[in-house]
Amino acid sequence: MEDCIFCKIIRGEIPSEKIYEDDEVLAFLDLGQVTKGHTLIIPKKHVRNVFDLPPETAAEIFRRVPKIAGALKEAFPLEGLNVINNNEEVASQTVFHYHVHLIPRYSKNKDDFGFKWKDNSNTYSAEDFKARAEAIKAHL
Ligand code: 5GP
Ligand code: ZN
Protein backbone atom coordinates (compact mmCIF):
# COMPACT_ATOMS: atom_id res chain seq x y z
CA MET A 1 0.00 0.00 0.00
CA GLU A 2 1.44 3.36 -1.05
CA ASP A 3 2.36 5.84 1.67
CA CYS A 4 1.31 8.70 -0.58
CA ILE A 5 -0.92 11.63 0.27
CA PHE A 6 -3.00 11.32 -2.91
CA CYS A 7 -3.38 7.55 -2.48
CA LYS A 8 -4.66 8.31 1.04
CA ILE A 9 -7.16 10.77 -0.46
CA ILE A 10 -8.30 8.05 -2.91
CA ARG A 11 -8.73 5.59 -0.03
CA GLY A 12 -10.65 8.20 1.97
CA GLU A 13 -8.03 8.25 4.75
CA ILE A 14 -7.53 12.00 4.24
CA PRO A 15 -10.52 14.26 3.62
CA SER A 16 -10.85 16.07 0.29
CA GLU A 17 -13.42 18.03 -1.69
CA LYS A 18 -14.09 15.50 -4.44
CA ILE A 19 -15.75 16.85 -7.55
CA TYR A 20 -15.64 13.81 -9.85
CA GLU A 21 -14.84 10.14 -9.39
CA ASP A 22 -15.04 6.97 -11.42
CA ASP A 23 -13.14 3.67 -11.55
CA GLU A 24 -10.03 5.22 -13.12
CA VAL A 25 -9.69 8.80 -11.92
CA LEU A 26 -10.48 11.20 -9.12
CA ALA A 27 -10.81 14.98 -9.38
CA PHE A 28 -10.78 17.13 -6.26
CA LEU A 29 -10.07 20.69 -5.24
CA ASP A 30 -6.42 21.58 -4.68
CA LEU A 31 -6.04 22.81 -1.09
CA GLY A 32 -3.79 25.62 -2.33
CA GLN A 33 -6.50 27.16 -4.59
CA VAL A 34 -3.94 29.07 -6.68
CA THR A 35 -7.08 30.54 -8.20
CA LYS A 36 -10.74 29.92 -7.35
CA GLY A 37 -11.74 26.43 -8.44
CA HIS A 38 -8.17 25.08 -8.81
CA THR A 39 -8.71 21.36 -9.34
CA LEU A 40 -6.48 18.28 -9.54
CA ILE A 41 -7.18 15.20 -11.64
CA ILE A 42 -5.31 12.07 -10.59
CA PRO A 43 -5.24 8.44 -11.70
CA LYS A 44 -6.39 5.98 -9.03
CA LYS A 45 -3.35 3.85 -9.87
CA HIS A 46 -0.24 5.27 -8.17
CA VAL A 47 2.22 6.58 -10.76
CA ARG A 48 5.08 8.91 -9.79
CA ASN A 49 4.92 11.25 -12.78
CA VAL A 50 4.84 11.52 -16.57
CA PHE A 51 8.03 9.50 -16.97
CA ASP A 52 6.24 6.42 -15.57
CA LEU A 53 2.79 7.16 -16.93
CA PRO A 54 1.30 4.35 -19.04
CA PRO A 55 -0.30 5.70 -22.24
CA GLU A 56 -3.67 4.20 -21.22
CA THR A 57 -3.55 6.08 -17.92
CA ALA A 58 -2.65 9.30 -19.75
CA ALA A 59 -5.68 8.74 -21.96
CA GLU A 60 -7.93 8.05 -18.95
CA ILE A 61 -6.85 11.36 -17.39
CA PHE A 62 -6.98 13.58 -20.46
CA ARG A 63 -10.25 12.24 -21.85
CA ARG A 64 -11.89 13.64 -18.72
CA VAL A 65 -10.20 17.05 -18.84
CA PRO A 66 -12.67 18.76 -21.22
CA LYS A 67 -15.70 17.76 -19.13
CA ILE A 68 -14.19 19.01 -15.87
CA ALA A 69 -12.86 22.16 -17.59
CA GLY A 70 -16.37 22.78 -18.90
CA ALA A 71 -17.86 22.36 -15.42
CA LEU A 72 -15.36 24.88 -14.03
CA LYS A 73 -16.32 27.29 -16.80
CA GLU A 74 -19.99 26.94 -15.96
CA ALA A 75 -19.38 27.26 -12.23
CA PHE A 76 -17.14 30.33 -12.20
CA PRO A 77 -16.74 33.48 -14.35
CA LEU A 78 -13.37 32.34 -15.63
CA GLU A 79 -11.89 33.72 -18.84
CA GLY A 80 -9.28 31.03 -19.37
CA LEU A 81 -7.72 27.91 -17.89
CA ASN A 82 -4.17 26.60 -17.51
CA VAL A 83 -3.79 22.81 -17.69
CA ILE A 84 -0.47 22.07 -16.03
CA ASN A 85 1.47 19.02 -14.92
CA ASN A 86 4.72 19.28 -12.95
CA ASN A 87 7.24 16.44 -13.12
CA GLU A 88 10.08 16.07 -10.60
CA GLU A 89 11.28 18.57 -8.04
CA VAL A 90 13.10 20.83 -10.50
CA ALA A 91 9.77 21.32 -12.27
CA SER A 92 7.90 22.13 -9.02
CA GLN A 93 6.45 18.66 -8.39
CA THR A 94 5.82 18.37 -4.65
CA VAL A 95 3.42 15.41 -4.53
CA PHE A 96 4.85 12.39 -6.30
CA HIS A 97 1.60 10.87 -7.53
CA TYR A 98 0.86 12.00 -11.09
CA HIS A 99 -1.65 14.85 -11.27
CA VAL A 100 -2.91 17.43 -13.71
CA HIS A 101 -3.76 20.90 -12.43
CA LEU A 102 -6.75 22.74 -13.86
CA ILE A 103 -6.22 26.38 -12.90
CA PRO A 104 -8.99 28.79 -13.82
CA ARG A 105 -7.81 32.20 -15.01
CA TYR A 106 -9.83 35.28 -14.37
CA SER A 107 -9.45 38.74 -15.97
CA LYS A 108 -5.92 39.43 -17.20
CA ASN A 109 -3.68 40.34 -14.27
CA LYS A 110 -6.65 40.02 -11.92
CA ASP A 111 -5.82 36.64 -10.53
CA ASP A 112 -2.71 36.00 -8.52
CA PHE A 113 -1.22 33.19 -10.56
CA GLY A 114 2.23 34.44 -11.62
CA PHE A 115 2.59 32.13 -14.60
CA LYS A 116 5.04 33.70 -17.09
CA TRP A 117 6.08 32.47 -20.52
CA LYS A 118 9.55 33.60 -21.65
CA ASP A 119 10.41 33.91 -25.33
CA ASN A 120 14.01 32.78 -25.91
CA SER A 121 13.81 32.77 -29.69
CA ASN A 122 16.67 35.27 -29.96
CA THR A 123 19.07 33.05 -27.97
CA TYR A 124 19.71 30.14 -30.36
CA SER A 125 20.70 29.61 -33.98
CA ALA A 126 18.68 27.87 -36.68
CA GLU A 127 21.18 24.97 -36.44
CA ASP A 128 20.65 24.69 -32.66
CA PHE A 129 16.92 24.67 -33.22
CA LYS A 130 17.13 21.85 -35.76
CA ALA A 131 19.61 19.92 -33.58
CA ARG A 132 17.16 20.07 -30.66
CA ALA A 133 14.40 18.57 -32.79
CA GLU A 134 16.76 15.88 -34.11
CA ALA A 135 17.89 14.97 -30.56
CA ILE A 136 14.30 14.34 -29.52
CA LYS A 137 13.24 12.57 -32.70
CA ALA A 138 16.12 10.11 -32.36
CA HIS A 139 14.33 8.64 -29.31
CA LEU A 140 10.83 8.39 -30.71
P1 5GP B 1 2.64 19.85 -7.47
O1 5GP B 1 3.46 20.95 -6.87
O2 5GP B 1 3.19 18.50 -7.07
O3 5GP B 1 2.43 19.99 -8.95
O4 5GP B 1 1.21 20.00 -6.86
C1 5GP B 1 0.81 19.41 -5.66
C2 5GP B 1 -0.46 20.10 -5.25
O5 5GP B 1 -1.10 19.32 -4.27
C3 5GP B 1 -0.25 21.49 -4.64
O6 5GP B 1 -0.89 22.46 -5.46
C4 5GP B 1 -0.88 21.39 -3.25
O7 5GP B 1 -1.62 22.54 -2.90
C5 5GP B 1 -1.76 20.18 -3.39
N1 5GP B 1 -1.93 19.42 -2.15
C6 5GP B 1 -0.94 18.97 -1.36
N2 5GP B 1 -1.46 18.27 -0.33
C7 5GP B 1 -2.81 18.28 -0.51
C8 5GP B 1 -3.89 17.71 0.25
O8 5GP B 1 -3.72 17.05 1.27
N3 5GP B 1 -5.14 17.91 -0.24
C9 5GP B 1 -5.36 18.63 -1.38
N4 5GP B 1 -6.63 18.77 -1.77
N5 5GP B 1 -4.38 19.18 -2.10
C10 5GP B 1 -3.10 19.01 -1.66
ZN1 ZN C 1 -0.17 7.72 -4.72
PDB file of N, CA, C and O in Angstrom, residues 4-10 20 22 24-28 39-45 57 60-61 64 68 95 97-100:
ATOM      1  N   CYS A   4       1.334   7.546   0.328  1.00  0.00           N
ATOM      2  CA  CYS A   4       1.314   8.695  -0.582  1.00  0.00           C
ATOM      3  C   CYS A   4       0.051   9.485  -0.256  1.00  0.00           C
ATOM      4  O   CYS A   4      -1.023   8.903  -0.082  1.00  0.00           O
ATOM      5  N   ILE A   5       0.203  10.801  -0.175  1.00  0.00           N
ATOM      6  CA  ILE A   5      -0.922  11.630   0.273  1.00  0.00           C
ATOM      7  C   ILE A   5      -2.130  11.517  -0.668  1.00  0.00           C
ATOM      8  O   ILE A   5      -3.277  11.477  -0.218  1.00  0.00           O
ATOM      9  N   PHE A   6      -1.870  11.416  -1.974  1.00  0.00           N
ATOM     10  CA  PHE A   6      -2.998  11.318  -2.907  1.00  0.00           C
ATOM     11  C   PHE A   6      -3.619   9.916  -2.876  1.00  0.00           C
ATOM     12  O   PHE A   6      -4.838   9.782  -3.026  1.00  0.00           O
ATOM     13  N   CYS A   7      -2.805   8.890  -2.656  1.00  0.00           N
ATOM     14  CA  CYS A   7      -3.381   7.545  -2.478  1.00  0.00           C
ATOM     15  C   CYS A   7      -4.260   7.527  -1.230  1.00  0.00           C
ATOM     16  O   CYS A   7      -5.324   6.884  -1.211  1.00  0.00           O
ATOM     17  N   LYS A   8      -3.848   8.249  -0.189  1.00  0.00           N
ATOM     18  CA  LYS A   8      -4.657   8.312   1.037  1.00  0.00           C
ATOM     19  C   LYS A   8      -5.971   9.045   0.771  1.00  0.00           C
ATOM     20  O   LYS A   8      -7.017   8.675   1.320  1.00  0.00           O
ATOM     21  N   ILE A   9      -5.927  10.069  -0.074  1.00  0.00           N
ATOM     22  CA  ILE A   9      -7.163  10.769  -0.460  1.00  0.00           C
ATOM     23  C   ILE A   9      -8.074   9.806  -1.216  1.00  0.00           C
ATOM     24  O   ILE A   9      -9.282   9.725  -0.949  1.00  0.00           O
ATOM     25  N   ILE A  10      -7.504   9.027  -2.148  1.00  0.00           N
ATOM     26  CA  ILE A  10      -8.297   8.049  -2.913  1.00  0.00           C
ATOM     27  C   ILE A  10      -8.951   7.045  -1.960  1.00  0.00           C
ATOM     28  O   ILE A  10     -10.131   6.703  -2.110  1.00  0.00           O
ATOM     29  N   TYR A  20     -15.314  14.834  -8.849  1.00  0.00           N
ATOM     30  CA  TYR A  20     -15.639  13.805  -9.847  1.00  0.00           C
ATOM     31  C   TYR A  20     -14.873  12.538  -9.502  1.00  0.00           C
ATOM     32  O   TYR A  20     -13.707  12.604  -9.120  1.00  0.00           O
ATOM     33  N   ASP A  22     -14.581   8.201 -10.779  1.00  0.00           N
ATOM     34  CA  ASP A  22     -15.041   6.969 -11.416  1.00  0.00           C
ATOM     35  C   ASP A  22     -13.991   5.894 -11.143  1.00  0.00           C
ATOM     36  O   ASP A  22     -13.127   6.088 -10.282  1.00  0.00           O
ATOM     37  N   GLU A  24     -11.415   4.943 -12.711  1.00  0.00           N
ATOM     38  CA  GLU A  24     -10.032   5.218 -13.122  1.00  0.00           C
ATOM     39  C   GLU A  24      -9.423   6.473 -12.517  1.00  0.00           C
ATOM     40  O   GLU A  24      -8.219   6.522 -12.291  1.00  0.00           O
ATOM     41  N   VAL A  25     -10.247   7.498 -12.332  1.00  0.00           N
ATOM     42  CA  VAL A  25      -9.693   8.798 -11.922  1.00  0.00           C
ATOM     43  C   VAL A  25     -10.497   9.426 -10.795  1.00  0.00           C
ATOM     44  O   VAL A  25     -11.662   9.077 -10.548  1.00  0.00           O
ATOM     45  N   LEU A  26      -9.834  10.379 -10.140  1.00  0.00           N
ATOM     46  CA  LEU A  26     -10.476  11.200  -9.119  1.00  0.00           C
ATOM     47  C   LEU A  26     -10.097  12.650  -9.393  1.00  0.00           C
ATOM     48  O   LEU A  26      -8.944  12.950  -9.709  1.00  0.00           O
ATOM     49  N   ALA A  27     -11.082  13.545  -9.296  1.00  0.00           N
ATOM     50  CA  ALA A  27     -10.809  14.982  -9.383  1.00  0.00           C
ATOM     51  C   ALA A  27     -11.275  15.617  -8.085  1.00  0.00           C
ATOM     52  O   ALA A  27     -12.360  15.302  -7.578  1.00  0.00           O
ATOM     53  N   PHE A  28     -10.445  16.478  -7.535  1.00  0.00           N
ATOM     54  CA  PHE A  28     -10.781  17.128  -6.257  1.00  0.00           C
ATOM     55  C   PHE A  28     -10.115  18.489  -6.214  1.00  0.00           C
ATOM     56  O   PHE A  28      -9.163  18.765  -6.960  1.00  0.00           O
ATOM     57  N   THR A  39      -8.331  22.772  -9.458  1.00  0.00           N
ATOM     58  CA  THR A  39      -8.713  21.358  -9.336  1.00  0.00           C
ATOM     59  C   THR A  39      -7.564  20.450  -9.771  1.00  0.00           C
ATOM     60  O   THR A  39      -6.797  20.802 -10.669  1.00  0.00           O
ATOM     61  N   LEU A  40      -7.461  19.301  -9.146  1.00  0.00           N
ATOM     62  CA  LEU A  40      -6.482  18.283  -9.544  1.00  0.00           C
ATOM     63  C   LEU A  40      -7.212  17.061 -10.084  1.00  0.00           C
ATOM     64  O   LEU A  40      -8.256  16.677  -9.539  1.00  0.00           O
ATOM     65  N   ILE A  41      -6.665  16.481 -11.133  1.00  0.00           N
ATOM     66  CA  ILE A  41      -7.175  15.201 -11.637  1.00  0.00           C
ATOM     67  C   ILE A  41      -6.050  14.191 -11.487  1.00  0.00           C
ATOM     68  O   ILE A  41      -4.925  14.434 -11.958  1.00  0.00           O
ATOM     69  N   ILE A  42      -6.350  13.078 -10.838  1.00  0.00           N
ATOM     70  CA  ILE A  42      -5.312  12.067 -10.595  1.00  0.00           C
ATOM     71  C   ILE A  42      -5.803  10.681 -11.030  1.00  0.00           C
ATOM     72  O   ILE A  42      -7.004  10.390 -10.970  1.00  0.00           O
ATOM     73  N   PRO A  43      -4.860   9.839 -11.454  1.00  0.00           N
ATOM     74  CA  PRO A  43      -5.243   8.444 -11.700  1.00  0.00           C
ATOM     75  C   PRO A  43      -5.375   7.715 -10.366  1.00  0.00           C
ATOM     76  O   PRO A  43      -4.655   8.034  -9.407  1.00  0.00           O
ATOM     77  N   LYS A  44      -6.265   6.747 -10.284  1.00  0.00           N
ATOM     78  CA  LYS A  44      -6.395   5.978  -9.035  1.00  0.00           C
ATOM     79  C   LYS A  44      -5.198   5.052  -8.840  1.00  0.00           C
ATOM     80  O   LYS A  44      -4.846   4.728  -7.713  1.00  0.00           O
ATOM     81  N   LYS A  45      -4.578   4.676  -9.947  1.00  0.00           N
ATOM     82  CA  LYS A  45      -3.350   3.852  -9.865  1.00  0.00           C
ATOM     83  C   LYS A  45      -2.183   4.785  -9.530  1.00  0.00           C
ATOM     84  O   LYS A  45      -2.017   5.827 -10.165  1.00  0.00           O
ATOM     85  N   THR A  57      -3.215   5.235 -19.075  1.00  0.00           N
ATOM     86  CA  THR A  57      -3.553   6.080 -17.919  1.00  0.00           C
ATOM     87  C   THR A  57      -3.583   7.544 -18.348  1.00  0.00           C
ATOM     88  O   THR A  57      -4.451   8.310 -17.919  1.00  0.00           O
ATOM     89  N   GLU A  60      -6.841   8.018 -19.937  1.00  0.00           N
ATOM     90  CA  GLU A  60      -7.933   8.053 -18.954  1.00  0.00           C
ATOM     91  C   GLU A  60      -8.025   9.435 -18.296  1.00  0.00           C
ATOM     92  O   GLU A  60      -9.107   9.946 -18.030  1.00  0.00           O
ATOM     93  N   ILE A  61      -6.873  10.023 -18.006  1.00  0.00           N
ATOM     94  CA  ILE A  61      -6.853  11.359 -17.387  1.00  0.00           C
ATOM     95  C   ILE A  61      -7.360  12.399 -18.387  1.00  0.00           C
ATOM     96  O   ILE A  61      -8.313  13.140 -18.110  1.00  0.00           O
ATOM     97  N   ARG A  64     -10.938  13.031 -19.654  1.00  0.00           N
ATOM     98  CA  ARG A  64     -11.886  13.639 -18.719  1.00  0.00           C
ATOM     99  C   ARG A  64     -11.643  15.139 -18.531  1.00  0.00           C
ATOM    100  O   ARG A  64     -12.453  15.829 -17.912  1.00  0.00           O
ATOM    101  N   ILE A  68     -14.412  18.316 -17.144  1.00  0.00           N
ATOM    102  CA  ILE A  68     -14.185  19.011 -15.874  1.00  0.00           C
ATOM    103  C   ILE A  68     -13.880  20.484 -16.134  1.00  0.00           C
ATOM    104  O   ILE A  68     -14.359  21.366 -15.416  1.00  0.00           O
ATOM    105  N   VAL A  95       4.099  16.661  -4.880  1.00  0.00           N
ATOM    106  CA  VAL A  95       3.417  15.408  -4.532  1.00  0.00           C
ATOM    107  C   VAL A  95       3.724  14.419  -5.651  1.00  0.00           C
ATOM    108  O   VAL A  95       3.406  14.685  -6.826  1.00  0.00           O
ATOM    109  N   HIS A  97       2.664  11.710  -6.956  1.00  0.00           N
ATOM    110  CA  HIS A  97       1.599  10.874  -7.531  1.00  0.00           C
ATOM    111  C   HIS A  97       1.094  11.735  -8.694  1.00  0.00           C
ATOM    112  O   HIS A  97       0.644  12.875  -8.466  1.00  0.00           O
ATOM    113  N   TYR A  98       1.171  11.196  -9.900  1.00  0.00           N
ATOM    114  CA  TYR A  98       0.862  12.001 -11.091  1.00  0.00           C
ATOM    115  C   TYR A  98      -0.446  12.788 -10.928  1.00  0.00           C
ATOM    116  O   TYR A  98      -1.454  12.251 -10.461  1.00  0.00           O
ATOM    117  N   HIS A  99      -0.420  14.036 -11.317  1.00  0.00           N
ATOM    118  CA  HIS A  99      -1.648  14.851 -11.268  1.00  0.00           C
ATOM    119  C   HIS A  99      -1.591  15.953 -12.297  1.00  0.00           C
ATOM    120  O   HIS A  99      -0.525  16.470 -12.630  1.00  0.00           O
ATOM    121  N   VAL A 100      -2.766  16.305 -12.782  1.00  0.00           N
ATOM    122  CA  VAL A 100      -2.913  17.426 -13.712  1.00  0.00           C
ATOM    123  C   VAL A 100      -3.662  18.522 -12.973  1.00  0.00           C
ATOM    124  O   VAL A 100      -4.703  18.274 -12.350  1.00  0.00           O
TER     125      VAL A 100
END
